[in-house]
Every structure is written in C-alpha cells, then in structure tokens.
Tab-separated table of C-alpha atoms in Angstrom:
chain	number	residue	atom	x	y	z
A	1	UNK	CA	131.846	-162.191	-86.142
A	2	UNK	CA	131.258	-165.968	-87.598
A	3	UNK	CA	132.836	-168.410	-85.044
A	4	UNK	CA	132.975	-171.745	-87.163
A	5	UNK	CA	133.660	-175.109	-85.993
A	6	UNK	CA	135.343	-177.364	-88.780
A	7	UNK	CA	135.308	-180.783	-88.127
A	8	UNK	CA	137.842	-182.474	-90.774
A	9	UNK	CA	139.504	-185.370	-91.563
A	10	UNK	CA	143.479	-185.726	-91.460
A	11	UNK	CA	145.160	-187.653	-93.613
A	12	UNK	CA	148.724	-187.320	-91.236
A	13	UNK	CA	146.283	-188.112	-88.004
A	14	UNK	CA	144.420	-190.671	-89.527
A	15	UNK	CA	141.421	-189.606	-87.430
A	16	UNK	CA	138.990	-186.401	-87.825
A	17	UNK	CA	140.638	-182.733	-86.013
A	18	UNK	CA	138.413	-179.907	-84.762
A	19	UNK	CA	139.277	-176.633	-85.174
A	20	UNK	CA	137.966	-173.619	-84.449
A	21	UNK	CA	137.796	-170.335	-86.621
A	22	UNK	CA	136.452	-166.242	-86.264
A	23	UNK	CA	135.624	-164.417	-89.017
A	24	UNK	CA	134.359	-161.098	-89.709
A	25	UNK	CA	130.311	-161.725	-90.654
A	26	UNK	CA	131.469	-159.589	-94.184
A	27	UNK	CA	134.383	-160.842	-95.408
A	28	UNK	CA	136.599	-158.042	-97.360
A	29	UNK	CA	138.058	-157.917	-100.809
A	30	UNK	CA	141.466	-158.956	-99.994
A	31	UNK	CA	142.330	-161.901	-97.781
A	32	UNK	CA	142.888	-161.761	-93.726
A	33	UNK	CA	145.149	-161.080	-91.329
A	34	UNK	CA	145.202	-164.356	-89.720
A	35	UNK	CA	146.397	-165.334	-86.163
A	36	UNK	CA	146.663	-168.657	-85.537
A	37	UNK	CA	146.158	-169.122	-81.708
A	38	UNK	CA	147.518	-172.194	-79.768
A	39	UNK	CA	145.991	-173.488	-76.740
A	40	UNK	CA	147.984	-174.951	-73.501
A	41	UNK	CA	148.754	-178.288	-71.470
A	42	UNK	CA	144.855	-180.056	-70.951
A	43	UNK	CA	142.944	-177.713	-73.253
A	44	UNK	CA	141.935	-177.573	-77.107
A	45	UNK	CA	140.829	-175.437	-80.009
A	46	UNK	CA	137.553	-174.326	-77.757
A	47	UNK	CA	139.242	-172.611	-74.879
A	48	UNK	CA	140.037	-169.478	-75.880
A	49	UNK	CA	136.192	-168.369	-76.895
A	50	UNK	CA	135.138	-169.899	-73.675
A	51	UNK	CA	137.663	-167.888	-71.600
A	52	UNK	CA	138.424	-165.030	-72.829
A	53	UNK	CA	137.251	-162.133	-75.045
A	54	UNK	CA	138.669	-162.795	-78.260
A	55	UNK	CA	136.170	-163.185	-80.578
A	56	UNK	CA	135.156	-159.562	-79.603
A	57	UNK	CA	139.131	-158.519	-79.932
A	58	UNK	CA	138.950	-160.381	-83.602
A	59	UNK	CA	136.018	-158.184	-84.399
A	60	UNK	CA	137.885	-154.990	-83.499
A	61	UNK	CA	140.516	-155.400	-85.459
A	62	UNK	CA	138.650	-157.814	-88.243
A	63	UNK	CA	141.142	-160.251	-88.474
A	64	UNK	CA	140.607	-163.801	-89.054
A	65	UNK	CA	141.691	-166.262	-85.648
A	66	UNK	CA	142.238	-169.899	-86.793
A	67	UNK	CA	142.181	-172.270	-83.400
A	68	UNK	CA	143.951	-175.996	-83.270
A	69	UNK	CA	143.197	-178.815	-81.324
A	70	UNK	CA	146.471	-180.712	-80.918
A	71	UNK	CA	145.465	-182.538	-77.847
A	72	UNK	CA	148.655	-182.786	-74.954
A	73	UNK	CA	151.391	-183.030	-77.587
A	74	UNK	CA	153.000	-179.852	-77.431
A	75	UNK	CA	152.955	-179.265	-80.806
A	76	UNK	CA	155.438	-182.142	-81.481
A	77	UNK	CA	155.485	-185.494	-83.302
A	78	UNK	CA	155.270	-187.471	-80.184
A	79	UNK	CA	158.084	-189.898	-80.091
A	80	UNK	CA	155.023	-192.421	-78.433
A	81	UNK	CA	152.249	-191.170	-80.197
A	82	UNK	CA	150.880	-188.659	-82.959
A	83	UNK	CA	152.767	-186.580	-85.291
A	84	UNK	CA	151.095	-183.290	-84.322
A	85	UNK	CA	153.657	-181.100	-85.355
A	86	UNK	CA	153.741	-182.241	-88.759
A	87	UNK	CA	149.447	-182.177	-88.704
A	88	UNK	CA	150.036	-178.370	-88.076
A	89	UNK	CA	152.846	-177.288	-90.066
A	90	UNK	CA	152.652	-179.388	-93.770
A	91	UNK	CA	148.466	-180.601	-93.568
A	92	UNK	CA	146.175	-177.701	-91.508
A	93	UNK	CA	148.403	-174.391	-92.327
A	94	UNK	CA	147.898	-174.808	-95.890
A	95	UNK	CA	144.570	-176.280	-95.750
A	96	UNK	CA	143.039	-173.650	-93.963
A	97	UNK	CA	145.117	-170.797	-96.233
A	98	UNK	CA	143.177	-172.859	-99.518
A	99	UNK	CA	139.622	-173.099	-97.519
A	100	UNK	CA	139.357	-169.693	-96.468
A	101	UNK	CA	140.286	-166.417	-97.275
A	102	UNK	CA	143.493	-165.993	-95.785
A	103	UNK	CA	146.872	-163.924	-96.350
A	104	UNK	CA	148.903	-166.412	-96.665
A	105	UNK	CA	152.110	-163.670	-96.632
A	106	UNK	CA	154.824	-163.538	-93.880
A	107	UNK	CA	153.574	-159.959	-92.729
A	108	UNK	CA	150.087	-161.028	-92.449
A	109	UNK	CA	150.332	-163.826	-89.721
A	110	UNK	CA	150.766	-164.029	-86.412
A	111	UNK	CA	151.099	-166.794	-84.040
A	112	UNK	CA	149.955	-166.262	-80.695
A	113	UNK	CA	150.042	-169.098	-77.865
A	114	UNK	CA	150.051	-169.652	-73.426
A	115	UNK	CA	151.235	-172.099	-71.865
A	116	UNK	CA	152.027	-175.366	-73.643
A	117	UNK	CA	150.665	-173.022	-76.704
A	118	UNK	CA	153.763	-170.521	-75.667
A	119	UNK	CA	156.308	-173.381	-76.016
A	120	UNK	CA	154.421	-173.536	-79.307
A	121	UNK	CA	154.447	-170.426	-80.765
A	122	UNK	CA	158.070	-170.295	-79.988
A	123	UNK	CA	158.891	-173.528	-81.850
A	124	UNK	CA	157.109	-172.103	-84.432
A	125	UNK	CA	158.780	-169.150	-84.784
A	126	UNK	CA	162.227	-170.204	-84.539
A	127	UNK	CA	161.318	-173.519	-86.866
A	128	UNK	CA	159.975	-171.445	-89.617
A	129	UNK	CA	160.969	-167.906	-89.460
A	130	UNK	CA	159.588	-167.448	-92.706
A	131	UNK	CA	155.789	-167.571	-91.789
A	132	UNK	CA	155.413	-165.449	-89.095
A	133	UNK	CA	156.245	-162.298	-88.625
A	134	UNK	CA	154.710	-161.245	-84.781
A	135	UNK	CA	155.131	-164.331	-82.410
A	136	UNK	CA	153.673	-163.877	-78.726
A	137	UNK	CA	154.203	-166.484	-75.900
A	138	UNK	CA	151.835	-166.037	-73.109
A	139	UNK	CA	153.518	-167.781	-69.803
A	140	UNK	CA	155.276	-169.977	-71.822
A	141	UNK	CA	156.816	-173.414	-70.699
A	142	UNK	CA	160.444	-172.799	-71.488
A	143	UNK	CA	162.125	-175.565	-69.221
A	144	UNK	CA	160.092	-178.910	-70.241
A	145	UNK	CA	160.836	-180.255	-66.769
A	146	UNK	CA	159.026	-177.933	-65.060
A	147	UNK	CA	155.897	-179.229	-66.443
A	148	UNK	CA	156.578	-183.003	-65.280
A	149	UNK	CA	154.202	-183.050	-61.967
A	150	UNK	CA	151.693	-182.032	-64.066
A	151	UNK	CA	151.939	-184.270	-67.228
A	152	UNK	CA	152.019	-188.213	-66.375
A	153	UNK	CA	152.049	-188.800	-69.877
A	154	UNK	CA	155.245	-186.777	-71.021
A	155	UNK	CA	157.026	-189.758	-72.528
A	156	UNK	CA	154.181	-190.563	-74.800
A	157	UNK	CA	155.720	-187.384	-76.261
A	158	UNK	CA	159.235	-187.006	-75.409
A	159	UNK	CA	160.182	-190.665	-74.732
A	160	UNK	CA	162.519	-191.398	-72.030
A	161	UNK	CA	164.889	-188.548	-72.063
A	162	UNK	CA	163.265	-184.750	-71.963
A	163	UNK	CA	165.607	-182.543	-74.060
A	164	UNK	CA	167.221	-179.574	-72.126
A	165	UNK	CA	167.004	-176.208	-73.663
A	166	UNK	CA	165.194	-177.753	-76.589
A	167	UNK	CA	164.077	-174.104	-77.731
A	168	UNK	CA	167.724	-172.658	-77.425
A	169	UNK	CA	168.639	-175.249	-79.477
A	170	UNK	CA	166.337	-175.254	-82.225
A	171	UNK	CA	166.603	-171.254	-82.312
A	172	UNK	CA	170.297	-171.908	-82.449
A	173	UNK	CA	169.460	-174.116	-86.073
A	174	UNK	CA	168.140	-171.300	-87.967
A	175	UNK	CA	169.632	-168.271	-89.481
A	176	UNK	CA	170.123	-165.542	-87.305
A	177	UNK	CA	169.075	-162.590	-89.693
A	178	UNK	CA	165.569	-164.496	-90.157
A	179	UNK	CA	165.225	-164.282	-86.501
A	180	UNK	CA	165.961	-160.666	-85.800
A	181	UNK	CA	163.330	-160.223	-88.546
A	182	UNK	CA	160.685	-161.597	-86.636
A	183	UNK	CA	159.196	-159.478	-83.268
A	184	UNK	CA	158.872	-161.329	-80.048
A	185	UNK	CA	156.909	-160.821	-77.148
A	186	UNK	CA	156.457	-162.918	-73.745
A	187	UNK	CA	154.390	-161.891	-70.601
A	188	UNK	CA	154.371	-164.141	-67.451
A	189	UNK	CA	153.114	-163.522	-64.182
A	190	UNK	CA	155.351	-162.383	-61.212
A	191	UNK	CA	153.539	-165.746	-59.271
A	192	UNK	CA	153.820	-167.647	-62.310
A	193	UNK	CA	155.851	-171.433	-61.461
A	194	UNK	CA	157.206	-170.732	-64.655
A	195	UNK	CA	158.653	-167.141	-64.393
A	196	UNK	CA	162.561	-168.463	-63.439
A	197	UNK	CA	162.544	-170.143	-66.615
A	198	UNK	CA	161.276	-166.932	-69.155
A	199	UNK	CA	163.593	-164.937	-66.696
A	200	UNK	CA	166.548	-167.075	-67.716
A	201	UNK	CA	165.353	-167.139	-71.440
A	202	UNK	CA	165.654	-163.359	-71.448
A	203	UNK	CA	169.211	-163.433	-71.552
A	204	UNK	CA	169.121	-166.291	-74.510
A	205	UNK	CA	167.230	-163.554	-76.712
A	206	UNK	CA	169.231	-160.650	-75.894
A	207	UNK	CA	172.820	-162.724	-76.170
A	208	UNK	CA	171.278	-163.380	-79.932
A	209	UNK	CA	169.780	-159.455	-80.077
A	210	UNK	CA	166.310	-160.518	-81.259
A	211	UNK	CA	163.701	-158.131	-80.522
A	212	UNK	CA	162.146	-159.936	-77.436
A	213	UNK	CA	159.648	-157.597	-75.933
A	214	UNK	CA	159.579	-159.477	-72.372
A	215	UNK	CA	156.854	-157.971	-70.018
A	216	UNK	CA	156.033	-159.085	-66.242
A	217	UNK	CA	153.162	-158.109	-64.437
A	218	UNK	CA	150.778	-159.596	-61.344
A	219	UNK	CA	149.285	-162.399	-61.771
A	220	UNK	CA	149.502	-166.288	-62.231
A	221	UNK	CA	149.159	-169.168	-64.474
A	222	UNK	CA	145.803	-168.584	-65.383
A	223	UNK	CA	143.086	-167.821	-67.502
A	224	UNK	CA	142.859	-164.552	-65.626
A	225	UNK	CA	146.497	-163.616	-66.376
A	226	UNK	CA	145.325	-164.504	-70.204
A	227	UNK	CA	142.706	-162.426	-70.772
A	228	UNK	CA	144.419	-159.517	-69.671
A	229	UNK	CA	147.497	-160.000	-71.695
A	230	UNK	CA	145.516	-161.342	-75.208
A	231	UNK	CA	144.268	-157.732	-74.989
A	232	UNK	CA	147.459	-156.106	-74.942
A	233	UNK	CA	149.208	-158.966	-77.529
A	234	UNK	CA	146.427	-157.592	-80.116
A	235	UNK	CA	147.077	-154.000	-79.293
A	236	UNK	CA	150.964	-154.554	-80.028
A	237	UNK	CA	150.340	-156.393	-83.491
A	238	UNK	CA	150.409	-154.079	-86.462
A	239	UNK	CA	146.884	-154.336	-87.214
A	240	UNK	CA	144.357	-151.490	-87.251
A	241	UNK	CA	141.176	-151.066	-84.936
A	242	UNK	CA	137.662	-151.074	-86.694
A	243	UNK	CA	136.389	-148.133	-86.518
C-alpha cells in the first residue's frame, strides 16, 4: 500500500491541512472504495497508522482510506474558532474525490470514526445521508458533557452553552427514509466512561427503527479497544477481501 501525506492549502482555513491517505501500490481501472476515517479528542490525521493496523486492513480489502486532521473541533465550525466542519464537508470531500481516484457514489463510501471521530461520523451521517452509506462510531461521545473534564477549551467550540442531545436533534432534521437507508454500527467498551451515554442512544435509534448494529464488548477507551474493533468494522462493510 502507498501511505501519502498531502500537505495542502485551505482556502475555508486560511492556513495549510495535513491529511493522510492509503492506497493500493496498483491502482485499478475503476475508482475506490473510499473510507474516510476520523480521528478523536487530542489526536490528528496520523493516529490511526501509528496505532493500529489499518494500512494492512486497507490492503486486504484494497480500498482507498482518506485521514483528516481537524485539530479539537469536533468536526464543527467552532462558534470561537475554525470552521472545520465546513473545511470537511464543501472544500476536502470534493477535493480529494477530484485528486484521486475515488468513487465518489453513495454505496462506495464509508465513514468510520472513535471517539470525538464517533461524534463525527454520526454528524456526518445524519447531516448528509446522501454520502454515506456504512457509518461506524467507535466509542463515540454521544453526551458532549461528558467530555468537559477533559477539554478546557470546549467553548472555543461550543461557546457558552453545550447543546443537549445535539445528535438526536440533528438526526431528528433529516428525512427519515434517508436514514433507514444508511447501516449503523457502534461498539463501546463495557469500562468505557462513555458507555451510559451509547446505552441511552440505543433506544433513540430503535424508537426511529434505523438499522443500528450496537455491539459491547471488554475493554476501555483506548487504542486497544480500537484496534480490535477497526478489524471487525472492515469485516462488516460490504467490501471484498484480496485474495
């Protein structure tokens, strides 16, 4: 596999983005399953080669991984700060579809996220229903306030009031049908701080009958927990093993 760093310059950041790509070393005739993968609370783009196995996962099932650095923002505008969300959804999705060879069809993407990335991947999904088709959530933050001992600088992007059940609520804006298209799956850790949250979230997903594959298993918050469950994420994707 090629693992490329692209250093580029955004015009909605004002400032130059890293971002991290695998590719199969022969690229085929027609363009690439892509999932883009979405990194958590005090990471970036370079985390998941550095902790896990996926660049050997991407070249078993030779499908392109695109990697985003969106710094602590949780993949919003920050009302204090950058507009990340609109970086990733109308400037580096589209970019990346024109620079590389990438399916840029519903079917053939997948967004894939822990943590902060989770919360993410989740937004994602339920803000634009028509990209995605598989959207996984590895120990995702679901209740923002449980993450406020560990982020001093949650104002920067939420301002002075976090939202309650700001997922539920955005799911609640789109149409239902476009959800129920779209497969969902979540995995948390039975000693995961964040479990009572996904737990509750459960019920949100089946109240709205989306097909929310919710799976909980030892483990914690961790990158330990993460490579375990990016293995079986990849395994429940409709994409075929290179044999």
């Amino acid at each position: 596999m090629a693992h490329i760093q692209i250093t580029r310059f955004s015009s909605t950041l004002q400032t130059h983005m890293n971002i991290g790509v695998i590719l199969p070393d022969q690229l085929p005739q027609a363009p690439l399953d892509t999932i883009w993968l979405l990194h958590g609370l005090g990471e970036n783009g370079t985390c998941w080669p550095t902790r896990t196995t996926i660049e050997n996962l991407a070249l078993n099932y030779q499908v392109a991984i695109i990697m985003p650095n969106v710094d602590r923002s949780f993949y919003m505008d920050e009302i204090n700060g950058l507009p990340y969300w609109t970086y990733f959804t109308k400037e580096l999705m589209p970019e990346m579809q024109h620079l590389l060879p990438l399916n840029s069809h519903r079917e053939n993407n997948f967004i894939i996220g822990n943590s902060m990335g989770g919360f993410g991947a989740l937004k994602l999904g339920f803000s634009h229903p028509e990209l995605f088709s598989y959207v996984a959530a590895l120990s995702p933050v679901i209740n923002l306030t449980d993450v406020i001992p560990i982020m001093p600088d949650i104002k920067r992007v939420f301002g002075d009031e976090i939202p309650e059940d700001y997922l539920q609520s955005l799911a609640q804006t789109a149409k239902i049908d476009d959800l129920k298209a779209i497969k969902w799956y979540r995995t948390i850790g039975e000693s995961d701080f964040l479990k009572p949250a996904n737990d509750q979230f459960t019920h949100f997903m089946t109240k709205h009958q989306l097909d929310d594959h919710y799976h909980v298993s030892p483990g914690n918050h961790d990158w330990f927990f993460w490579e375990k469950e990016i293995q079986n994420v990849l395994a429940w994707l409709p994409l075929k093993q290179n044999v």
